[in-house]
PDB file of C-alpha atoms in Angstrom:
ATOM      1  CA  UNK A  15      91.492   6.244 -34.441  1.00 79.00           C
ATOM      2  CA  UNK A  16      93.722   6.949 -37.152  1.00 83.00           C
ATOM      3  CA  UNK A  17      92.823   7.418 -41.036  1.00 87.00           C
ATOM      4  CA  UNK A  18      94.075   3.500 -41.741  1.00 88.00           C
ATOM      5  CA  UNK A  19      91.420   2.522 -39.651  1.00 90.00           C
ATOM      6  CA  UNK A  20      88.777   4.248 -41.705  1.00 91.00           C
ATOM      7  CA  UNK A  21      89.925   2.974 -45.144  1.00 90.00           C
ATOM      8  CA  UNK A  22      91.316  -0.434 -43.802  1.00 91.00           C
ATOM      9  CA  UNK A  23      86.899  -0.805 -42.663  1.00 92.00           C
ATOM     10  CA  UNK A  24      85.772   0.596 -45.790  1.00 93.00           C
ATOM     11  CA  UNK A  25      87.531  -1.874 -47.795  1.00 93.00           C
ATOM     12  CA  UNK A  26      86.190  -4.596 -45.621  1.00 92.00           C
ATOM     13  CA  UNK A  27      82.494  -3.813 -45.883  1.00 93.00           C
ATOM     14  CA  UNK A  28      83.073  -3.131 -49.641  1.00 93.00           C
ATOM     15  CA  UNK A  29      84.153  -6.741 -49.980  1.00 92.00           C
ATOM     16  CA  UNK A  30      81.371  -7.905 -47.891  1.00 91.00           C
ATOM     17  CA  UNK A  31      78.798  -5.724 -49.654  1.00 91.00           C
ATOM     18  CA  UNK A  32      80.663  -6.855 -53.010  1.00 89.00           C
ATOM     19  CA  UNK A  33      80.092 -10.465 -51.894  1.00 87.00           C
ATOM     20  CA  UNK A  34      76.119 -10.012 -50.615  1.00 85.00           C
ATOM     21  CA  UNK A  35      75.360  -7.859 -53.625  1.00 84.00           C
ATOM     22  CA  UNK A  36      77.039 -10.576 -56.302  1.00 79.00           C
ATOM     23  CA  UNK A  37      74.125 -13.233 -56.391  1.00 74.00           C
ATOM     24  CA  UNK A  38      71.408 -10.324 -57.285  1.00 74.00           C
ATOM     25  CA  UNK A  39      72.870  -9.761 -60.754  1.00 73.00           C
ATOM     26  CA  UNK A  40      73.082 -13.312 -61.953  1.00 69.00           C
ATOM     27  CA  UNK A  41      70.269 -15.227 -63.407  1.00 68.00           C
ATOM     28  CA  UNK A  42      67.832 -17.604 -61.798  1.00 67.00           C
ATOM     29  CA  UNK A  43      69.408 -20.994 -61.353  1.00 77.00           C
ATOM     30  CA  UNK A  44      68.400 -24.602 -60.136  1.00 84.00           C
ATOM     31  CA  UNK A  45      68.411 -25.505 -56.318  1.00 88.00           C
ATOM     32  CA  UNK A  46      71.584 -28.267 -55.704  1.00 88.00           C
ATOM     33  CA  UNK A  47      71.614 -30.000 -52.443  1.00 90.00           C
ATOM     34  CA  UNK A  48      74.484 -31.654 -51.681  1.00 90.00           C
ATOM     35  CA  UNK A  49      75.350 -33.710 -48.379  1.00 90.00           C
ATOM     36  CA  UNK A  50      78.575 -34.359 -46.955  1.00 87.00           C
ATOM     37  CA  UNK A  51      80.163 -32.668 -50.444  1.00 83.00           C
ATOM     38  CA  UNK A  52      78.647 -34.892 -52.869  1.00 87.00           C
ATOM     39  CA  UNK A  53      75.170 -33.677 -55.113  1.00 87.00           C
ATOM     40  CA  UNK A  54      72.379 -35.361 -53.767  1.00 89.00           C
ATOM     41  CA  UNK A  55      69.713 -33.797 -56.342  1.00 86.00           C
ATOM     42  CA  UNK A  56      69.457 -31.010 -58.766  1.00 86.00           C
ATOM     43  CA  UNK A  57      65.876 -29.429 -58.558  1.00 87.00           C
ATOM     44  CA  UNK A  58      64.204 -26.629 -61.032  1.00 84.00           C
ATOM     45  CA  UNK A  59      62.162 -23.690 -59.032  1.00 82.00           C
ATOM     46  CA  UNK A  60      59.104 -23.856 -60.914  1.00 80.00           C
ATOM     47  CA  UNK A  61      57.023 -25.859 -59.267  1.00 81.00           C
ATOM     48  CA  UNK A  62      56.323 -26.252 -55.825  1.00 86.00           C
ATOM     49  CA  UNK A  63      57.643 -29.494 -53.988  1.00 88.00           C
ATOM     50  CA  UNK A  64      58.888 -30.815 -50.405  1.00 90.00           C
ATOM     51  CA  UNK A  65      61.948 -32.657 -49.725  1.00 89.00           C
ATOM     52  CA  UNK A  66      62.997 -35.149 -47.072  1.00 91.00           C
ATOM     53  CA  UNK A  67      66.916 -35.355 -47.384  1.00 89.00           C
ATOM     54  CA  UNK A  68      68.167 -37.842 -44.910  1.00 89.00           C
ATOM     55  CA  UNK A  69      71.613 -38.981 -44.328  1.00 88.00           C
ATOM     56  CA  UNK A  70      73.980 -40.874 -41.469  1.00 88.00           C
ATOM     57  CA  UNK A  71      74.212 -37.010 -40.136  1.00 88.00           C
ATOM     58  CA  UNK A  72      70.640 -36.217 -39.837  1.00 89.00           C
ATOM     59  CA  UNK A  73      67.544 -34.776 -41.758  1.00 90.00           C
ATOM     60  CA  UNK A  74      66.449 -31.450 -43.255  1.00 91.00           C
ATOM     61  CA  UNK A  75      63.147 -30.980 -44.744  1.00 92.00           C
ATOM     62  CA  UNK A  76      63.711 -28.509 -47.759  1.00 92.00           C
ATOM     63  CA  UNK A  77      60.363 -26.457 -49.327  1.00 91.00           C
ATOM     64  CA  UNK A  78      61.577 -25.482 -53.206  1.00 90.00           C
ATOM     65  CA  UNK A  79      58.850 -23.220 -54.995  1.00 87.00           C
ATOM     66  CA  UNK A  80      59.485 -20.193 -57.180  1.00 84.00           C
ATOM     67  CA  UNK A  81      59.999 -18.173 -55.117  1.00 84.00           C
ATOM     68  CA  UNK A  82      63.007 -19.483 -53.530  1.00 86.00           C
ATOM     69  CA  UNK A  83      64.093 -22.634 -51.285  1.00 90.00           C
ATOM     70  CA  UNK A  84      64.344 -22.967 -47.777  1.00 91.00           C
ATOM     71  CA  UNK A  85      64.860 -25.261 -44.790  1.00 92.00           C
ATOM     72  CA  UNK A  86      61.826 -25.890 -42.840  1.00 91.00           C
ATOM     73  CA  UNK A  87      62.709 -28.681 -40.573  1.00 89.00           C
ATOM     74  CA  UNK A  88      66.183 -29.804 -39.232  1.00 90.00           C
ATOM     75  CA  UNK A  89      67.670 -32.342 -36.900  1.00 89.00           C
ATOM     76  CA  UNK A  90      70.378 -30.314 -36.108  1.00 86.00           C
ATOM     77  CA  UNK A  91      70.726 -28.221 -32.846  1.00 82.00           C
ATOM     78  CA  UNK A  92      70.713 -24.888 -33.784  1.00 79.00           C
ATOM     79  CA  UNK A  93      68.656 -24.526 -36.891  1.00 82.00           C
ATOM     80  CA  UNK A  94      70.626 -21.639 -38.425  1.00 83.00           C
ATOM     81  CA  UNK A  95      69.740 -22.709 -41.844  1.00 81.00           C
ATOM     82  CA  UNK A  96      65.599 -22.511 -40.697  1.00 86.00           C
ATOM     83  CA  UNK A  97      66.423 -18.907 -39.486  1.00 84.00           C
ATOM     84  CA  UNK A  98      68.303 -18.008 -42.500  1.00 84.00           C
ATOM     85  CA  UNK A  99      65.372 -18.026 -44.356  1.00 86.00           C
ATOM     86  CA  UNK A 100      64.488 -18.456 -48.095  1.00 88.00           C
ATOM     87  CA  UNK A 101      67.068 -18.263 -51.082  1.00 88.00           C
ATOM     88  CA  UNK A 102      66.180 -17.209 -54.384  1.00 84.00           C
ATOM     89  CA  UNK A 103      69.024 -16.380 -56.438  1.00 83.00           C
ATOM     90  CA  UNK A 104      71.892 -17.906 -58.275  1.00 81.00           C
ATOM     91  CA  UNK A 105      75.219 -18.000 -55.602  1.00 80.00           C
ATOM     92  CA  UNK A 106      73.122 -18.331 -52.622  1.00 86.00           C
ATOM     93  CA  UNK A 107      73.450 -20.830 -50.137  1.00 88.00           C
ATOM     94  CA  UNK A 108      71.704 -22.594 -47.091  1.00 90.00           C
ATOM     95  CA  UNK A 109      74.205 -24.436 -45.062  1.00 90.00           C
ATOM     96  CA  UNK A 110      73.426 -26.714 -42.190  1.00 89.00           C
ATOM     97  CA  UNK A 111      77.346 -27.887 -40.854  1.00 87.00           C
ATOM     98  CA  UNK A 112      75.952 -30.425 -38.678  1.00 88.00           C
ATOM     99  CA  UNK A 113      74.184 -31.925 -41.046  1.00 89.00           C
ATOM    100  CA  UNK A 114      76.941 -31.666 -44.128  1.00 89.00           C
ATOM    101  CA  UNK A 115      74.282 -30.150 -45.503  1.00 90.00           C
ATOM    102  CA  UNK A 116      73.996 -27.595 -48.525  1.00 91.00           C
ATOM    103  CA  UNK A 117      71.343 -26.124 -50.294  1.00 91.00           C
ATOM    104  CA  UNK A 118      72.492 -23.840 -53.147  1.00 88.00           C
ATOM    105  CA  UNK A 119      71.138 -21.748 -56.187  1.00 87.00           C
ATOM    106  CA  UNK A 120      73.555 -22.407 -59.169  1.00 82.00           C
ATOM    107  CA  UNK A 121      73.805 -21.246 -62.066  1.00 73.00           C
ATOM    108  CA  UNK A 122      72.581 -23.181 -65.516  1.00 58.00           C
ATOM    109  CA  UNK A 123      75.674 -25.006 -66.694  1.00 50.00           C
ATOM    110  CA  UNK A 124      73.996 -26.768 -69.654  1.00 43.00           C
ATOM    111  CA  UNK A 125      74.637 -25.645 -73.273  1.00 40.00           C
ATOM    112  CA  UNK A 126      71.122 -26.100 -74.461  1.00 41.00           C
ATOM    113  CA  UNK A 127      70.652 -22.219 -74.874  1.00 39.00           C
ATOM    114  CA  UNK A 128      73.466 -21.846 -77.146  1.00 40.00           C
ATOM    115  CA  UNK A 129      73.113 -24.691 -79.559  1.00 37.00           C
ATOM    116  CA  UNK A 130      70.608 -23.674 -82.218  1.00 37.00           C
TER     117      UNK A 130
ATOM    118  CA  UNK B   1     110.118 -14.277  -5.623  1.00 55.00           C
ATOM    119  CA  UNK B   2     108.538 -14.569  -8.831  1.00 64.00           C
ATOM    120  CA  UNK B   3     110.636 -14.133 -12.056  1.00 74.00           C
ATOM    121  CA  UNK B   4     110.039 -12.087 -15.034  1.00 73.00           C
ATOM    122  CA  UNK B   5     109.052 -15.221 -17.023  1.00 81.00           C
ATOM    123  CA  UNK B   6     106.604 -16.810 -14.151  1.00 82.00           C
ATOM    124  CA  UNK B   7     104.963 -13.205 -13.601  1.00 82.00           C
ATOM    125  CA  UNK B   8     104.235 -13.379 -17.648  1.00 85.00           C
ATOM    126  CA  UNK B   9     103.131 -17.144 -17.755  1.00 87.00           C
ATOM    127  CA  UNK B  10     100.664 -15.893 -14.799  1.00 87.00           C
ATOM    128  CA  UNK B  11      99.714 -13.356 -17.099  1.00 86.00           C
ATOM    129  CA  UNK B  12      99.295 -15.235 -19.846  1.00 88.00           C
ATOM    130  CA  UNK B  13      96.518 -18.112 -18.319  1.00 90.00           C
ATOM    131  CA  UNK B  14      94.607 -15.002 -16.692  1.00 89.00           C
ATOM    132  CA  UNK B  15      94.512 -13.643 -20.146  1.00 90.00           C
ATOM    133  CA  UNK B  16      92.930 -17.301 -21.323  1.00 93.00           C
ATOM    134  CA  UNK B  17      90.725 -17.441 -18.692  1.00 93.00           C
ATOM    135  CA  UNK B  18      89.656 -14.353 -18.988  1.00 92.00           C
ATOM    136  CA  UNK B  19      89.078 -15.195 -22.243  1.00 91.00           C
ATOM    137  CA  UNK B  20      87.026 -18.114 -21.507  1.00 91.00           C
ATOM    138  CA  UNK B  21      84.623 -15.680 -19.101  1.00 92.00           C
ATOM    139  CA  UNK B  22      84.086 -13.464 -21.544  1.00 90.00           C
ATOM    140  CA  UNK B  23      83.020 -15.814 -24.709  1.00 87.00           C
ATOM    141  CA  UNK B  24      81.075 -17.552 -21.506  1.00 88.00           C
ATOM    142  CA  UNK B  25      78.779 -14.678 -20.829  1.00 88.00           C
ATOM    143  CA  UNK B  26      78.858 -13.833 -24.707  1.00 85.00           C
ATOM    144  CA  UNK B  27      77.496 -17.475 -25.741  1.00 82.00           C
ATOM    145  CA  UNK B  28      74.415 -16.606 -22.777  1.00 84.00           C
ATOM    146  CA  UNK B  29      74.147 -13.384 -24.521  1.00 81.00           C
ATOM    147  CA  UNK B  30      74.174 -14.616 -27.715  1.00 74.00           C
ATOM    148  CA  UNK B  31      69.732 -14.607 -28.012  1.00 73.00           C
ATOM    149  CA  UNK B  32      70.425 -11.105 -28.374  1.00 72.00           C
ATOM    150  CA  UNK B  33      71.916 -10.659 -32.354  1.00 70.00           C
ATOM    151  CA  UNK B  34      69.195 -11.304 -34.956  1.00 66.00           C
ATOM    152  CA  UNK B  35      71.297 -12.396 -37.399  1.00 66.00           C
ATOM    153  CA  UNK B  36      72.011 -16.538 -37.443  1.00 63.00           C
ATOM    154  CA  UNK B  37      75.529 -17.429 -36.862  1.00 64.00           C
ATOM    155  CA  UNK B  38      76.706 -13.667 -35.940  1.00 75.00           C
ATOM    156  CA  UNK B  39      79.075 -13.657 -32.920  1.00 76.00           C
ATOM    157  CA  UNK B  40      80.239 -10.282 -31.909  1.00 80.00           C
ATOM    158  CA  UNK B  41      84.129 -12.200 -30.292  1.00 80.00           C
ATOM    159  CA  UNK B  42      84.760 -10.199 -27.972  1.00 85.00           C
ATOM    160  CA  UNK B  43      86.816 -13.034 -26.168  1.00 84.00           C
ATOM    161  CA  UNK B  44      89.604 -11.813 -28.741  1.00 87.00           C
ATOM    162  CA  UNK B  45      89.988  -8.865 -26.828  1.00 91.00           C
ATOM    163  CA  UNK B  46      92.397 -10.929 -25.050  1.00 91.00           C
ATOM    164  CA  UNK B  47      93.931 -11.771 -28.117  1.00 92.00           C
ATOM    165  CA  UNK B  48      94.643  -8.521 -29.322  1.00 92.00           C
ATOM    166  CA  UNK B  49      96.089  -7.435 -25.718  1.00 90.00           C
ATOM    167  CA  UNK B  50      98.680 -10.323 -25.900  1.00 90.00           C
ATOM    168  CA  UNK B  51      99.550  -9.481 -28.819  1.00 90.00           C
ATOM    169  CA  UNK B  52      99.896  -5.721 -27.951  1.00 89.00           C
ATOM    170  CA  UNK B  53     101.973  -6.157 -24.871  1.00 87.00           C
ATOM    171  CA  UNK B  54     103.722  -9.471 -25.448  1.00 88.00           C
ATOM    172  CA  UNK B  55     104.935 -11.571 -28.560  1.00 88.00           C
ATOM    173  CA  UNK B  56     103.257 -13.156 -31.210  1.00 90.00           C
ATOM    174  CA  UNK B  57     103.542 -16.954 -30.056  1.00 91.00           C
ATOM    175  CA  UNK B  58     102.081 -16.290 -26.285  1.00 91.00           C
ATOM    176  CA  UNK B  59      98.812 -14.441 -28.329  1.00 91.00           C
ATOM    177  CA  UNK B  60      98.627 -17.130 -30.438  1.00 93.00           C
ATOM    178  CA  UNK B  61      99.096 -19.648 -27.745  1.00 93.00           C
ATOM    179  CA  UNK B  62      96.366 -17.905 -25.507  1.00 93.00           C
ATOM    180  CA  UNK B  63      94.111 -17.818 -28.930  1.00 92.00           C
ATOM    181  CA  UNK B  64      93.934 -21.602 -29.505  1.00 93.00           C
ATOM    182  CA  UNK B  65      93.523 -22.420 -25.811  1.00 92.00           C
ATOM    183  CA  UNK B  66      90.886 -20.010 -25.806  1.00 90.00           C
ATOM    184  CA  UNK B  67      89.165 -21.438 -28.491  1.00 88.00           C
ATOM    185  CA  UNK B  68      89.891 -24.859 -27.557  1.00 90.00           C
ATOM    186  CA  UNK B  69      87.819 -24.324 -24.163  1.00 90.00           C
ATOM    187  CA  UNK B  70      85.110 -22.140 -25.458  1.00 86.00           C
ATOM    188  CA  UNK B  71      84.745 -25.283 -28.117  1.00 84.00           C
ATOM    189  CA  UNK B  72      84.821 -27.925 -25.399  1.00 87.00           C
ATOM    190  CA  UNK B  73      82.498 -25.804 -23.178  1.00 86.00           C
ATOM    191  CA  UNK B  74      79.565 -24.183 -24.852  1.00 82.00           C
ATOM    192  CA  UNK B  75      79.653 -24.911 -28.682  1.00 74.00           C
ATOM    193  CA  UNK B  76      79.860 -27.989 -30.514  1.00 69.00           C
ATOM    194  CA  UNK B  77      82.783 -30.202 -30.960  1.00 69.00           C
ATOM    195  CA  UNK B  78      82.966 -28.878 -34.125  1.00 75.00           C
ATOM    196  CA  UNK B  79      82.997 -25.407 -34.039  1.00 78.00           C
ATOM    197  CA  UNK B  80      86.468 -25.550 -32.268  1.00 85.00           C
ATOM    198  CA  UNK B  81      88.119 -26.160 -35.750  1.00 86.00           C
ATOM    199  CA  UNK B  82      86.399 -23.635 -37.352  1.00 86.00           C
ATOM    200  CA  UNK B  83      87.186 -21.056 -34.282  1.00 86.00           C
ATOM    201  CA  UNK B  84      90.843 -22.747 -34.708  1.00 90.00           C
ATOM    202  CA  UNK B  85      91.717 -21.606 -38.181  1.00 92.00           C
ATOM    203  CA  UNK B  86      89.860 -18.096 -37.374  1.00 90.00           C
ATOM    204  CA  UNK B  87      92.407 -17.353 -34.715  1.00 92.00           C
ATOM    205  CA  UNK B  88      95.493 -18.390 -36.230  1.00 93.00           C
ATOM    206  CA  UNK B  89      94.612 -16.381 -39.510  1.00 94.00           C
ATOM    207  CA  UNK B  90      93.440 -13.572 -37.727  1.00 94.00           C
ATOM    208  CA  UNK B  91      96.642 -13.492 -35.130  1.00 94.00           C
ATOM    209  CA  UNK B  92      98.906 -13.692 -38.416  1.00 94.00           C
ATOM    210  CA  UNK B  93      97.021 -10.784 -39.742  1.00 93.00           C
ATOM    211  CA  UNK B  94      96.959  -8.610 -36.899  1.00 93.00           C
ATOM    212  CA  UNK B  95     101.046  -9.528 -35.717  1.00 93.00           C
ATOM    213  CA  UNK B  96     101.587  -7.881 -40.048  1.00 94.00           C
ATOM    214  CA  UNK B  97      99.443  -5.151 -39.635  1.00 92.00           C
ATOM    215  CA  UNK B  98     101.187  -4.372 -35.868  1.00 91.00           C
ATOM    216  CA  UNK B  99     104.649  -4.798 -37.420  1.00 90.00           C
ATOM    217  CA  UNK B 100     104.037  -3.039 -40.587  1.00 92.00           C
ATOM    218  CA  UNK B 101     101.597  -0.455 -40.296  1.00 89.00           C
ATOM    219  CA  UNK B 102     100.931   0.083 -36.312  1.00 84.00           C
ATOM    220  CA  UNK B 103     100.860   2.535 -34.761  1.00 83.00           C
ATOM    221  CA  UNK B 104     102.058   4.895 -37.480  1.00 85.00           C
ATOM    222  CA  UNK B 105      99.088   3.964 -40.113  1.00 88.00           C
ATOM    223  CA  UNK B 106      96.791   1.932 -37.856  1.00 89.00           C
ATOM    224  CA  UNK B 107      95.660   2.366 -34.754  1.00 90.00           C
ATOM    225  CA  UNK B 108      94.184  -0.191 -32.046  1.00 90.00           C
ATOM    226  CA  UNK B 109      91.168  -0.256 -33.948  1.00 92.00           C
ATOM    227  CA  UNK B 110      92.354  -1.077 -37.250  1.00 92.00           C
ATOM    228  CA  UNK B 111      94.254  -3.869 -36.258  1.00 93.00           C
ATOM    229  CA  UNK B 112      91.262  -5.429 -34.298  1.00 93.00           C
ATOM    230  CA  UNK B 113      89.138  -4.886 -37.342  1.00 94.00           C
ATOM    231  CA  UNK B 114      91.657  -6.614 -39.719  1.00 94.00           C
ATOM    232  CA  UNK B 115      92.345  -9.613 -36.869  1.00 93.00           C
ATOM    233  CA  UNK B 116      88.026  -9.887 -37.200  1.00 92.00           C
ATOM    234  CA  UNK B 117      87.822  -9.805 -40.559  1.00 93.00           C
ATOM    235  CA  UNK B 118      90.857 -12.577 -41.026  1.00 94.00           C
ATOM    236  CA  UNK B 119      88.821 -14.919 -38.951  1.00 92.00           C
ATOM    237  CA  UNK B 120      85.382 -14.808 -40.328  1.00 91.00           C
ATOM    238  CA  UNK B 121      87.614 -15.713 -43.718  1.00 93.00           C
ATOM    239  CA  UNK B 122      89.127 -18.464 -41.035  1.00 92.00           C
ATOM    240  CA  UNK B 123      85.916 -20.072 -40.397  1.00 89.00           C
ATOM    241  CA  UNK B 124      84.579 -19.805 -43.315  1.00 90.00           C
ATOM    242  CA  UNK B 125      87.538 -21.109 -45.286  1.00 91.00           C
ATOM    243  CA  UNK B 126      87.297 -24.449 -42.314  1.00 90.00           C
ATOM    244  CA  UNK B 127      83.634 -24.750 -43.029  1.00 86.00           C
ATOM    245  CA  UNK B 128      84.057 -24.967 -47.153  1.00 86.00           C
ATOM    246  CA  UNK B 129      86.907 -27.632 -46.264  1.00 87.00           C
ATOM    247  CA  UNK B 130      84.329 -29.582 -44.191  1.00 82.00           C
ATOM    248  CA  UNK B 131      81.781 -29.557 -46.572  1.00 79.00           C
ATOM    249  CA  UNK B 132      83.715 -29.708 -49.814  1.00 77.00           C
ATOM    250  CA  UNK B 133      81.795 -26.812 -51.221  1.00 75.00           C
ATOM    251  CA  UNK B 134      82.208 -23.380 -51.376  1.00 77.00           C
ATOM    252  CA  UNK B 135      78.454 -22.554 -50.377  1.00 75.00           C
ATOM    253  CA  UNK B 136      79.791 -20.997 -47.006  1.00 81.00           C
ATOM    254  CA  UNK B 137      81.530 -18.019 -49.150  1.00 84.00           C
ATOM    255  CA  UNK B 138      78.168 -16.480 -49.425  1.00 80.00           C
ATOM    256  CA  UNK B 139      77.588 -16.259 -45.583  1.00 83.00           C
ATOM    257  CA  UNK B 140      81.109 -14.383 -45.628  1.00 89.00           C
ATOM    258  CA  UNK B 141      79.401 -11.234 -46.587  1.00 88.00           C
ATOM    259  CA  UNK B 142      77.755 -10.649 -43.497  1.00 87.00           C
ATOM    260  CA  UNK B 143      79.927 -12.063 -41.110  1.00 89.00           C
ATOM    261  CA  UNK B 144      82.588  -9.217 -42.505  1.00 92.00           C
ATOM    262  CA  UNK B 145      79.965  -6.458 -42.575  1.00 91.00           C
ATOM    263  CA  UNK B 146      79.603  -7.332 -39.143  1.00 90.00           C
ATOM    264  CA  UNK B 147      83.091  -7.568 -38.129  1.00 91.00           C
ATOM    265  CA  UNK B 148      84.309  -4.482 -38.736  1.00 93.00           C
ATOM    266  CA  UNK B 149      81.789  -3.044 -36.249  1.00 92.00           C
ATOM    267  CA  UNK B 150      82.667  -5.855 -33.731  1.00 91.00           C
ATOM    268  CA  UNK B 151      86.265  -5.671 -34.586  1.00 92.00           C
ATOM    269  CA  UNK B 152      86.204  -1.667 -34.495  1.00 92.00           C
ATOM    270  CA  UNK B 153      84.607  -1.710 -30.771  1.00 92.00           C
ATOM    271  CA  UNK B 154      87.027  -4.962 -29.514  1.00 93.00           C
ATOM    272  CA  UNK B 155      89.860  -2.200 -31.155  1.00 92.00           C
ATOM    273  CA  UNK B 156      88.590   0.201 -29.102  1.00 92.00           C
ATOM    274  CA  UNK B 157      87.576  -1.549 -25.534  1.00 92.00           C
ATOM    275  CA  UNK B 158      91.838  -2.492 -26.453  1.00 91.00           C
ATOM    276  CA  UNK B 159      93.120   0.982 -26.526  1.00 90.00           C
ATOM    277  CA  UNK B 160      91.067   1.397 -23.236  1.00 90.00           C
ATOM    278  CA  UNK B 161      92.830  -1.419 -21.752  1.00 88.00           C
ATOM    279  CA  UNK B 162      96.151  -0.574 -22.802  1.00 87.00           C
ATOM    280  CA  UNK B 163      95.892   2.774 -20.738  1.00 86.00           C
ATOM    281  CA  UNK B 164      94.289   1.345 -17.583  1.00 85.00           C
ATOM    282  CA  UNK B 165      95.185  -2.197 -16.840  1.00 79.00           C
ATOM    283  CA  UNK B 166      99.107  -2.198 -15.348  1.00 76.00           C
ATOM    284  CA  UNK B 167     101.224  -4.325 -16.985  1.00 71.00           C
ATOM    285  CA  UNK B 168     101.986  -7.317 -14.750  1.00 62.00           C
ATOM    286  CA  UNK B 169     104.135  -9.064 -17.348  1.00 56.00           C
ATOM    287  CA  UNK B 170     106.722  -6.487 -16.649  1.00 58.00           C
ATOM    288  CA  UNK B 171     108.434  -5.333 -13.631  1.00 50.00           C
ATOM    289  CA  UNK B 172     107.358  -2.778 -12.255  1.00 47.00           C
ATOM    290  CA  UNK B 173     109.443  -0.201 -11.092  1.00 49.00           C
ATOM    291  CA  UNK B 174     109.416   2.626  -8.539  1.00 46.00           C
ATOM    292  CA  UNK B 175     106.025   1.040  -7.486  1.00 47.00           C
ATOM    293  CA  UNK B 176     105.304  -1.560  -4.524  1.00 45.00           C
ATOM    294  CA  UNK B 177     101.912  -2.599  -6.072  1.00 47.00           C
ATOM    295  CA  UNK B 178     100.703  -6.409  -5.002  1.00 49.00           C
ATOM    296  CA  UNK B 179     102.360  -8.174  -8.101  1.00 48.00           C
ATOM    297  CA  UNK B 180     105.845  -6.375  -7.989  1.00 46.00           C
ATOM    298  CA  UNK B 181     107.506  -9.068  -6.501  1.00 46.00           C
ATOM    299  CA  UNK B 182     110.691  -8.069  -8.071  1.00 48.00           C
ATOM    300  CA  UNK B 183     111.920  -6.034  -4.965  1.00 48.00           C
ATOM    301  CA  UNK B 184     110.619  -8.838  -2.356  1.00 45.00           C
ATOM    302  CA  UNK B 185     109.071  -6.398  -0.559  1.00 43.00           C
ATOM    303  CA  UNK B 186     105.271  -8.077  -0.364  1.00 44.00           C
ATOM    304  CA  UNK B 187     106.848 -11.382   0.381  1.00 39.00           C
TER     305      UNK B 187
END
């Protein structure tokens, strides 16, 4: 082990805590799902609802409610994105690659707040 | 008699096959790490031994075959192109930091952990092209905070290697071990 090693890990797990960390600080945002790279809704988090998003790649079943959104059915093989667990904030994501499925927290891009 | 070159193409498929064993009994194992998606790699042990002992093209050549199989065998279809761009950016980054910095700055161990962190960045820069989205980014956090532990220990297990296992892609000299077949003698 040589002192390179030491400072060459450090700087990776400050990127990586840097990168975990980053969602935390931004505001609440709307749930996006998007299949196969195109938005297939754009969903608010205060109310409670259940979605069936099916495509030629397979379905999800996605639970939205304030506190968060999260897979809780898949066709897929794995089910990563069930195990993941729930999202809340704003740069989070659920992804589900067999699928082309993503479920993300974005930020609010409308202007509505800012034109009194 | 076996030439320099045949002894190190020999060397080079055990390398891949061992390879193959390893992310074999890894993908069995693989119930074992509570986090989703987390592999620990050590299959790029081999890897990081090529690259160590021979040149940059045979490590990178045993890298894709090695990920080509694993693909084909246990994972999806798939996962081989993610694997795919994880090796080749992680061999580039660890044949820099071997050139540049090893062993004077680095040692074993910081290499491995730079090769690991290069391919979670791999994969995750495959799966944002598949999905047209850059969604994955956020699952790059923990799949670095994890590699440089798994890349630390595959650094290690290397240095290990490096002392014990002979070198069969060389001649060996003033030895008559079974693969010196330089001298004729075990022919």
């Amino acid at each position: 082990m040589k002192k390179g090693d030491v400072v060459l890990g450090g700087c990776v797990l400050l990127v990586a805590a840097a990168l975990l960390l980053f969602p935390y600080f931004l505001p609440q945002g709307r749930v996006v799902i998007y299949v196969d790279g195109t938005i297939y809704g754009t969903y608010r988090m205060d109310r409670t609802q259940t979605l069936r998003v099916e495509s030629a790649f397979g379905y999800n079943l996605i639970e939205i409610t304030p506190e968060g959104a999260r897979v809780t059915e898949s066709s897929c093989e794995n089910k990563l994105e069930i195990k993941e667990g729930r999202i809340s904030h704003t740069g989070q994501s659920l992804v589900c690659l067999p699928n082309h499925l993503v479920v993300a927290i974005e930020g609010r891009q409308d202007l509505d707040g800012f034109s009194y | 008699m076996a030439s320099v070159t045949e002894n190190r193409i020999f060397s080079c498929a055990m390398l891949v096959a061992v390879g193959v064993l390893i992310g074999y009994v890894e993908h069995l194992f693989s119930f074992v790490i509570p986090v989703p998606g987390v592999k620990i790699g050590l299959s790029n042990l081999v890897v990081l031994l090529a690259l160590m002992r021979y040149t940059k093209s045979e490590a990178l050549l045993i890298g894709i075959l090695k990920a080509v199989l694993n693909g084909l065998l246990f994972s999806g279809g798939m996962s081989i192109l993610y694997s795919l761009l994880g090796i080749v950016l992680s061999v580039l980054a660890m044949a820099v930091c071997l050139r540049l910095w090893y062993p004077k700055v680095l040692s074993a161990v910081g290499v491995s952990i730079a090769g690991s962190a290069l391919f979670q960045v791999g994969q995750v820069a495959a799966a944002c092209l598949v999905l047209t989205s850059l969604a994955p980014v956020y699952y790059l956090g923990v799949l670095l905070a994890v590699s440089v532990f798994s890349g630390g220990a595959i650094g290690g297990l290397c240095q290990l290697l490096l002392r014990r296992v002979p070198d069969h892609g060389k001649p060996m000299q003033g030895t008559s071990g079974p693969y010196n077949r330089e001298n004729g003698e075990n022919e």
